[in-house]
Coordinates of C-alpha atoms in Angstrom, one line a residue:
M1 CA 26.5 70.6 -51.7
D2 CA 23.0 71.1 -50.4
N3 CA 22.0 68.1 -52.6
Q4 CA 24.8 66.0 -51.1
F5 CA 23.7 67.1 -47.6
N6 CA 20.1 66.2 -48.3
Q7 CA 21.1 62.8 -49.7
H8 CA 23.4 62.2 -46.7
H9 CA 20.6 63.3 -44.4
Y10 CA 18.1 61.1 -46.2
H11 CA 20.4 58.0 -46.0
R12 CA 21.0 58.7 -42.3
S13 CA 17.3 59.2 -41.6
R14 CA 16.4 56.1 -43.6
S15 CA 19.2 54.1 -41.8
W16 CA 17.9 55.3 -38.4
F17 CA 14.3 54.5 -39.3
T18 CA 15.4 51.0 -40.6
R19 CA 17.3 50.3 -37.4
K20 CA 14.4 51.6 -35.3
R21 CA 11.9 49.5 -37.1
T22 CA 14.1 46.5 -36.9
G23 CA 14.6 47.1 -33.2
I24 CA 10.8 47.4 -32.6
I25 CA 10.2 44.1 -34.5
I26 CA 12.9 42.4 -32.4
V27 CA 11.4 43.7 -29.2
V28 CA 8.0 42.6 -30.3
L29 CA 9.3 39.2 -31.2
L30 CA 11.1 38.9 -27.9
L31 CA 8.0 39.9 -26.0
L32 CA 5.9 37.3 -27.9
I33 CA 8.5 34.6 -27.4
S34 CA 9.0 35.4 -23.7
G35 CA 5.3 35.6 -23.2
G36 CA 4.8 32.3 -24.9
A37 CA 7.6 30.8 -22.8
A38 CA 6.1 32.2 -19.6
G39 CA 2.7 30.8 -20.6
V40 CA 4.3 27.4 -21.2
A41 CA 6.1 27.6 -17.9
Y42 CA 2.9 28.6 -16.1
H43 CA 1.0 25.7 -17.6
Y44 CA 3.8 23.4 -16.7
Y45 CA 4.3 24.4 -13.1
Q46 CA 0.7 25.2 -12.0
V47 CA -0.9 22.7 -9.7
Q48 CA -2.9 20.3 -11.7
P49 CA -6.5 19.8 -10.5
A50 CA -7.2 16.5 -8.8
P51 CA -9.0 14.0 -11.0
K52 CA -12.7 13.6 -10.1
P53 CA -13.6 10.1 -8.8
A54 CA -16.1 8.3 -11.0
K55 CA -19.7 8.1 -9.8
T56 CA -21.3 4.7 -9.4
I57 CA -23.4 3.8 -12.3
P58 CA -26.5 1.6 -11.6
V59 CA -27.1 -1.3 -14.1
K60 CA -30.6 -1.0 -15.6
K61 CA -33.1 -3.6 -14.6
H62 CA -33.4 -5.1 -18.1
T63 CA -29.7 -5.5 -18.4
N64 CA -28.9 -9.0 -17.4
T65 CA -25.2 -9.4 -18.1
I66 CA -22.2 -7.1 -18.0
A67 CA -18.8 -8.3 -19.3
L68 CA -16.0 -6.6 -17.3
A69 CA -12.7 -5.5 -18.7
K70 CA -9.4 -7.0 -17.7
P71 CA -7.6 -5.7 -14.6
L72 CA -5.5 -2.6 -15.5
H73 CA -1.8 -3.1 -16.1
L74 CA -0.3 -0.6 -13.7
T75 CA 2.3 1.7 -15.2
Q76 CA 2.2 4.8 -13.0
T77 CA 3.8 3.2 -10.0
K78 CA 7.6 2.8 -9.6
A79 CA 7.1 -0.2 -7.3
H80 CA 8.4 -3.4 -8.9
Q81 CA 5.3 -5.3 -7.8
A82 CA 1.8 -4.0 -7.2
I83 CA -1.8 -5.0 -7.0
V84 CA -5.1 -3.1 -6.3
I85 CA -8.3 -5.0 -5.3
D86 CA -11.7 -4.0 -4.1
A87 CA -11.8 -4.6 -0.4
Q88 CA -15.5 -5.7 -0.4
T89 CA -15.6 -8.0 -3.4
G90 CA -11.9 -9.0 -3.9
Q91 CA -12.1 -7.9 -7.6
V92 CA -8.7 -7.4 -9.0
L93 CA -8.6 -3.9 -10.5
G94 CA -4.9 -3.4 -11.4
E95 CA -1.7 -5.3 -11.2
K96 CA 2.0 -5.3 -12.0
N97 CA 4.2 -8.4 -11.7
A98 CA 1.6 -9.5 -9.2
N99 CA 2.6 -13.1 -9.1
Q100 CA 6.3 -12.8 -8.6
Q101 CA 7.6 -14.3 -5.4
V102 CA 9.5 -11.7 -3.3
G103 CA 10.7 -11.3 0.2
I104 CA 7.9 -9.8 2.3
A105 CA 9.6 -9.3 5.6
S106 CA 7.2 -8.0 8.3
E107 CA 4.2 -8.3 6.0
S108 CA 4.5 -12.0 7.1
K109 CA 2.7 -11.0 10.3
I110 CA -0.5 -10.9 8.3
L111 CA -0.5 -14.7 8.1
T112 CA -0.2 -15.0 11.9
A113 CA -3.1 -12.5 12.1
Y114 CA -5.1 -14.9 10.0
A115 CA -4.5 -17.8 12.4
V116 CA -5.6 -15.6 15.3
L117 CA -8.7 -14.2 13.6
K118 CA -9.7 -17.7 12.5
A119 CA -9.4 -19.1 16.0
I120 CA -11.4 -16.2 17.5
K121 CA -14.2 -16.7 14.9
A122 CA -14.3 -20.4 15.8
K123 CA -14.4 -19.4 19.5
K124 CA -11.3 -21.3 20.4
I125 CA -9.9 -18.2 22.0
T126 CA -11.0 -14.7 22.8
W127 CA -9.4 -11.3 22.6
D128 CA -8.9 -11.5 26.3
T129 CA -7.1 -14.9 26.3
K130 CA -3.7 -14.5 27.9
V131 CA -0.6 -15.5 25.9
P132 CA 2.7 -16.3 27.6
I133 CA 6.0 -14.7 26.6
T134 CA 8.4 -17.7 26.4
K135 CA 12.2 -17.8 26.5
K136 CA 12.2 -17.9 22.7
S137 CA 9.8 -15.1 22.2
D138 CA 11.5 -12.8 24.8
W139 CA 13.3 -10.3 22.7
S140 CA 13.7 -7.7 25.4
H141 CA 17.5 -7.9 25.1
K142 CA 17.4 -6.9 21.4
D143 CA 18.2 -3.4 20.2
P144 CA 14.8 -1.7 19.7
N145 CA 16.3 0.5 17.0
V146 CA 17.1 -2.6 14.9
Y147 CA 14.4 -5.0 16.0
A148 CA 10.9 -3.7 16.9
H149 CA 9.6 -5.3 20.1
L150 CA 7.8 -4.7 23.3
D151 CA 9.5 -4.4 26.7
V152 CA 8.2 -7.8 27.9
H153 CA 9.9 -10.7 29.5
E154 CA 9.8 -14.4 29.8
G155 CA 6.9 -15.5 32.1
E156 CA 4.8 -12.5 31.6
K157 CA 1.3 -12.9 30.0
L158 CA -0.5 -10.5 27.7
P159 CA -4.0 -10.5 26.2
V160 CA -4.3 -11.6 22.6
R161 CA -5.7 -8.2 21.7
T162 CA -2.5 -6.5 23.1
L163 CA -0.1 -8.7 21.2
F164 CA -2.2 -8.6 18.0
N165 CA -2.4 -4.8 18.0
A166 CA 1.4 -4.6 18.8
M167 CA 2.1 -6.8 15.8
Y168 CA 0.2 -4.4 13.5
T169 CA 0.8 -1.0 15.0
L170 CA 4.4 -1.5 16.1
S171 CA 5.4 -4.4 13.9
A172 CA 6.6 -6.0 17.2
N173 CA 8.5 -9.2 16.4
D174 CA 8.1 -10.7 19.9
A175 CA 4.3 -10.3 19.6
A176 CA 4.3 -12.2 16.3
F177 CA 6.5 -15.0 17.7
A178 CA 4.4 -15.3 20.9
L179 CA 1.1 -15.4 19.0
A180 CA 2.3 -17.9 16.4
D181 CA 3.7 -20.2 19.1
F182 CA 0.4 -20.0 21.0
M183 CA -1.7 -20.7 17.9
K184 CA 0.3 -23.5 16.3
P185 CA -0.5 -27.2 17.0
K186 CA 1.7 -28.6 19.7
D187 CA 3.3 -31.2 17.5
M188 CA 4.4 -28.6 14.9
T189 CA 7.3 -26.2 14.7
Q190 CA 6.5 -22.6 14.0
Q191 CA 7.7 -23.0 10.4
Q192 CA 5.4 -26.0 9.9
A193 CA 2.4 -24.1 11.3
L194 CA 3.0 -21.1 9.0
T195 CA 3.3 -23.4 6.0
K196 CA 0.0 -25.1 7.1
W197 CA -1.8 -21.8 7.4
A198 CA -0.5 -20.7 4.0
Q199 CA -1.8 -23.9 2.4
E200 CA -5.2 -23.2 3.8
L201 CA -5.2 -20.0 1.8
N202 CA -3.8 -21.7 -1.3
L203 CA -0.7 -19.5 -1.2
N204 CA 1.1 -21.9 -3.6
G205 CA 4.8 -21.4 -4.0
S206 CA 5.2 -19.1 -1.0
K207 CA 7.9 -19.9 1.6
W208 CA 7.8 -19.5 5.4
F209 CA 10.5 -19.6 8.0
N210 CA 9.4 -17.6 11.0
A211 CA 6.3 -15.6 12.0
A212 CA 8.0 -12.2 12.2
G213 CA 9.5 -12.2 8.7
Q214 CA 13.1 -12.0 9.9
L215 CA 16.0 -13.2 7.8
N216 CA 16.8 -16.7 9.0
R217 CA 20.1 -15.5 10.6
N218 CA 18.3 -12.8 12.5
A219 CA 15.4 -15.0 13.9
G220 CA 17.2 -15.9 17.1
D221 CA 15.9 -19.1 18.5
Y222 CA 13.5 -19.4 15.6
E223 CA 16.4 -19.8 13.1
V224 CA 15.7 -22.9 10.9
K225 CA 19.1 -24.7 11.2
H226 CA 19.1 -26.6 7.9
Q227 CA 18.3 -23.5 5.8
K228 CA 20.6 -20.8 4.4
W229 CA 21.4 -17.8 6.7
D230 CA 19.7 -15.4 4.2
A231 CA 16.6 -17.5 3.7
E232 CA 13.4 -15.3 4.1
N233 CA 9.7 -15.6 3.9
T234 CA 8.5 -15.0 0.3
A235 CA 5.1 -14.5 -1.3
S236 CA 3.6 -12.5 -4.2
V237 CA 1.8 -9.2 -3.8
A238 CA -1.3 -11.1 -4.9
Q239 CA -0.9 -13.6 -2.1
V240 CA -0.3 -10.8 0.5
A241 CA -3.5 -9.1 -0.8
K242 CA -5.3 -12.4 -0.5
M243 CA -4.2 -12.8 3.2
T244 CA -5.3 -9.2 3.9
Y245 CA -8.6 -9.7 2.1
Q246 CA -9.3 -13.0 4.0
N247 CA -8.6 -11.3 7.3
L248 CA -11.1 -8.5 6.5
Q249 CA -13.7 -11.1 5.5
I250 CA -13.2 -12.8 8.9
S251 CA -13.1 -9.6 10.8
P252 CA -14.6 -6.6 8.9
E253 CA -13.9 -4.3 11.8
L254 CA -10.2 -5.0 11.6
H255 CA -9.3 -1.6 10.2
Q256 CA -11.0 0.3 13.0
D257 CA -8.4 -0.5 15.7
Y258 CA -5.4 1.3 14.3
H259 CA -5.9 5.1 14.8
D260 CA -3.9 5.6 18.0
L261 CA -0.6 7.5 17.8
E262 CA 0.6 5.9 21.1
F263 CA 0.4 2.2 22.0
V264 CA -0.2 1.6 25.7
Y265 CA 0.3 -1.9 27.2
H266 CA 0.6 -3.6 30.6
P267 CA 3.2 -6.3 30.9
T268 CA 1.9 -6.8 34.5
P269 CA -1.2 -5.4 36.2
E270 CA 1.1 -3.0 38.0
Q271 CA 3.0 -1.7 35.0
S272 CA 2.0 0.6 32.2
K273 CA 4.3 1.2 29.2
S274 CA 3.9 3.1 25.9
L275 CA 5.5 3.2 22.5
E276 CA 5.0 5.4 19.4
T277 CA 3.0 3.7 16.7
E278 CA 3.9 3.4 13.0
L279 CA 0.8 5.6 12.3
S280 CA 2.3 8.4 14.5
R281 CA 5.5 8.3 12.4
F282 CA 3.5 8.3 9.2
Q283 CA 1.4 11.3 10.4
K284 CA 4.5 13.3 11.4
G285 CA 7.0 12.5 8.8
I286 CA 5.3 11.2 5.6
K287 CA 1.6 12.1 5.2
S288 CA 2.0 15.8 4.5
H289 CA 4.7 15.1 1.8
L290 CA 2.6 12.7 -0.2
N291 CA 1.4 13.7 -3.7
N292 CA -2.2 12.7 -3.0
P293 CA -4.6 14.7 -5.1
L294 CA -7.6 12.5 -4.3
N295 CA -7.0 12.7 -0.6
L296 CA -6.9 8.9 -0.3
S297 CA -6.6 7.7 3.3
F298 CA -4.7 4.8 4.9
K299 CA -7.2 3.1 7.2
N300 CA -4.8 0.3 8.2
Y301 CA -1.6 -1.1 6.9
K302 CA 1.2 -3.5 7.5
T303 CA 4.7 -2.6 6.3
G304 CA 7.6 -4.8 5.5
S305 CA 11.2 -4.1 4.5
S306 CA 13.5 -6.7 2.8
P307 CA 17.2 -5.7 2.2
K308 CA 17.1 -7.7 -1.1
Y309 CA 13.6 -6.7 -2.3
G310 CA 13.1 -3.2 -0.9
G311 CA 10.1 -1.6 0.8
G312 CA 6.7 -3.1 0.9
I313 CA 3.2 -2.4 2.3
S314 CA -0.2 -4.0 2.4
A315 CA -2.6 -1.1 2.9
F316 CA -6.3 -0.9 3.5
M317 CA -7.2 2.4 1.7
Q318 CA -10.3 4.5 1.3
A319 CA -11.4 7.1 -1.3
P320 CA -13.4 10.1 -0.2
D321 CA -16.5 8.7 -1.7
G322 CA -16.3 5.7 0.6
H323 CA -15.0 3.0 -1.8
Q324 CA -12.4 0.8 0.0
F325 CA -9.4 -1.0 -1.5
I326 CA -6.5 -3.2 -0.6
V327 CA -3.3 -2.0 -2.2
V328 CA -0.1 -4.0 -1.9
V329 CA 3.2 -2.9 -3.3
D330 CA 6.7 -4.3 -2.9
G331 CA 10.1 -3.2 -4.3
A332 CA 9.0 0.4 -3.5
G333 CA 12.3 2.1 -2.8
P334 CA 15.1 1.0 -0.6
Y335 CA 14.1 -1.0 2.4
I336 CA 15.4 1.7 4.8
S337 CA 13.2 4.4 3.2
R338 CA 9.6 4.5 4.4
A339 CA 8.0 7.2 2.2
P340 CA 8.1 5.5 -1.2
R341 CA 5.9 2.6 -0.3
F342 CA 3.1 5.0 0.8
Q343 CA 3.5 7.1 -2.3
E344 CA 3.5 4.2 -4.7
S345 CA 0.4 2.9 -3.0
V346 CA -1.3 6.2 -3.7
N347 CA 0.0 6.2 -7.3
A348 CA -1.3 2.7 -8.0
L349 CA -4.8 3.5 -6.6
N350 CA -4.9 6.8 -8.4
E351 CA -4.2 5.1 -11.7
V352 CA -7.1 2.6 -11.1
L353 CA -9.5 5.3 -10.1
A354 CA -8.6 7.4 -13.2
Q355 CA -9.5 4.5 -15.5
K356 CA -12.1 2.3 -13.8
Q357 CA -15.8 3.0 -13.2
P358 CA -17.8 1.5 -10.3
I359 CA -21.1 -0.2 -11.4
S360 CA -23.9 -1.1 -9.0
F361 CA -25.5 -4.5 -9.7
K362 CA -28.8 -5.8 -8.5
K363 CA -29.5 -9.3 -7.2
G364 CA -30.0 -11.8 -10.1
Q365 CA -27.8 -9.9 -12.6
E366 CA -24.7 -11.5 -14.0
V367 CA -21.1 -10.5 -14.3
K368 CA -18.7 -12.0 -16.8
N369 CA -14.9 -11.9 -17.0
L370 CA -14.7 -11.3 -13.3
K371 CA -11.2 -11.8 -11.8
T372 CA -11.0 -11.8 -8.0
I373 CA -8.2 -12.5 -5.5
D374 CA -9.8 -15.8 -4.7
E375 CA -10.6 -16.6 -8.4
P376 CA -7.5 -15.6 -10.4
H377 CA -9.0 -16.8 -13.7
A378 CA -11.8 -14.8 -15.2
H379 CA -15.2 -16.3 -14.5
S380 CA -18.9 -15.5 -14.5
T381 CA -21.0 -15.1 -11.4
Q382 CA -24.7 -14.3 -10.7
I383 CA -25.1 -11.5 -8.2
E384 CA -26.6 -12.8 -4.9
K385 CA -26.9 -9.4 -3.3
K386 CA -26.5 -5.8 -4.4
S387 CA -22.8 -5.3 -5.2
V388 CA -20.4 -2.9 -6.8
Y389 CA -18.0 -4.1 -9.5
W390 CA -15.6 -2.0 -11.6
N391 CA -15.3 -1.7 -15.4
D392 CA -13.3 0.6 -17.7
K393 CA -14.7 4.1 -18.0

């Protein structure tokens, strides 16, 4: 009996020890698994460090020629069309469906800006020249929540500078109409003048109906009668980038005027009125929500929203190291949603900066395979003055 008890006790002890050991192993395994999972979760959710911008590499004196890589095919932006160019040289750095013709809506105002800047440079007008508000360009009766405009009326006159800034900072439709009418040749319609200005910039294949970029049916007295009701201005993002680039070439200080959060204007000498700018709305509702690890800044921009093609923007952007870029995206989210176009601009420029390296060239050196917004086909050029071009890292 004692032997049976000892055997029973032995088996119970062994069984208990086996269970205990098994339990310990299971606990250890669970700890290892959970620790590994926690490690994976931590690695996944931790804030990723911002990529470091590449330093500019000087080309050695004895190096005469550098062959540049092709523009990057952009894959990190959800925008349907996108392009990134260097704002100083016009070098195309990245692109996605860049030559597709799409509705550009209020980005059309960039073409009217070109006509104004060209006339100022030629000293045909000045920033103080007074522009009349005509019966056609008086949109004071329109709903300001639907159609952006100033509270100005037929017969009032405002300086070119006031209307130009309103066109950019408020996207004021009446300002664009009034300026385009004032700048066009007298024997031309507004549509004909827009087409003429587009031809000067070789914007082949683009279509123009009115200066504000409104759908034909919404253009009021500027509706082109023989065209469809849903006709709209179309251009590619490459062409919008070219307009923006040319405007900056004519007026390099252009980006400096758009830092105010409130637009103040004077319809008459006795009146003073103010409106919130697009920049104010960006600062209050969008900027803090952007995923912007490189802290890229928007120095100036012109937005556009087409019901058919979605949100668009032509942005003059700057990296913290001082390099400046023109970024144009279209088809960036629904046309009523403002945030995606800013985020996709950041995404496109981030991708370029992650893969392209700035190179400083000296006078007399040569660059091969250079593609610029003015020269869409790769070409060679001899550097006439110290310049920075970009190559793959």
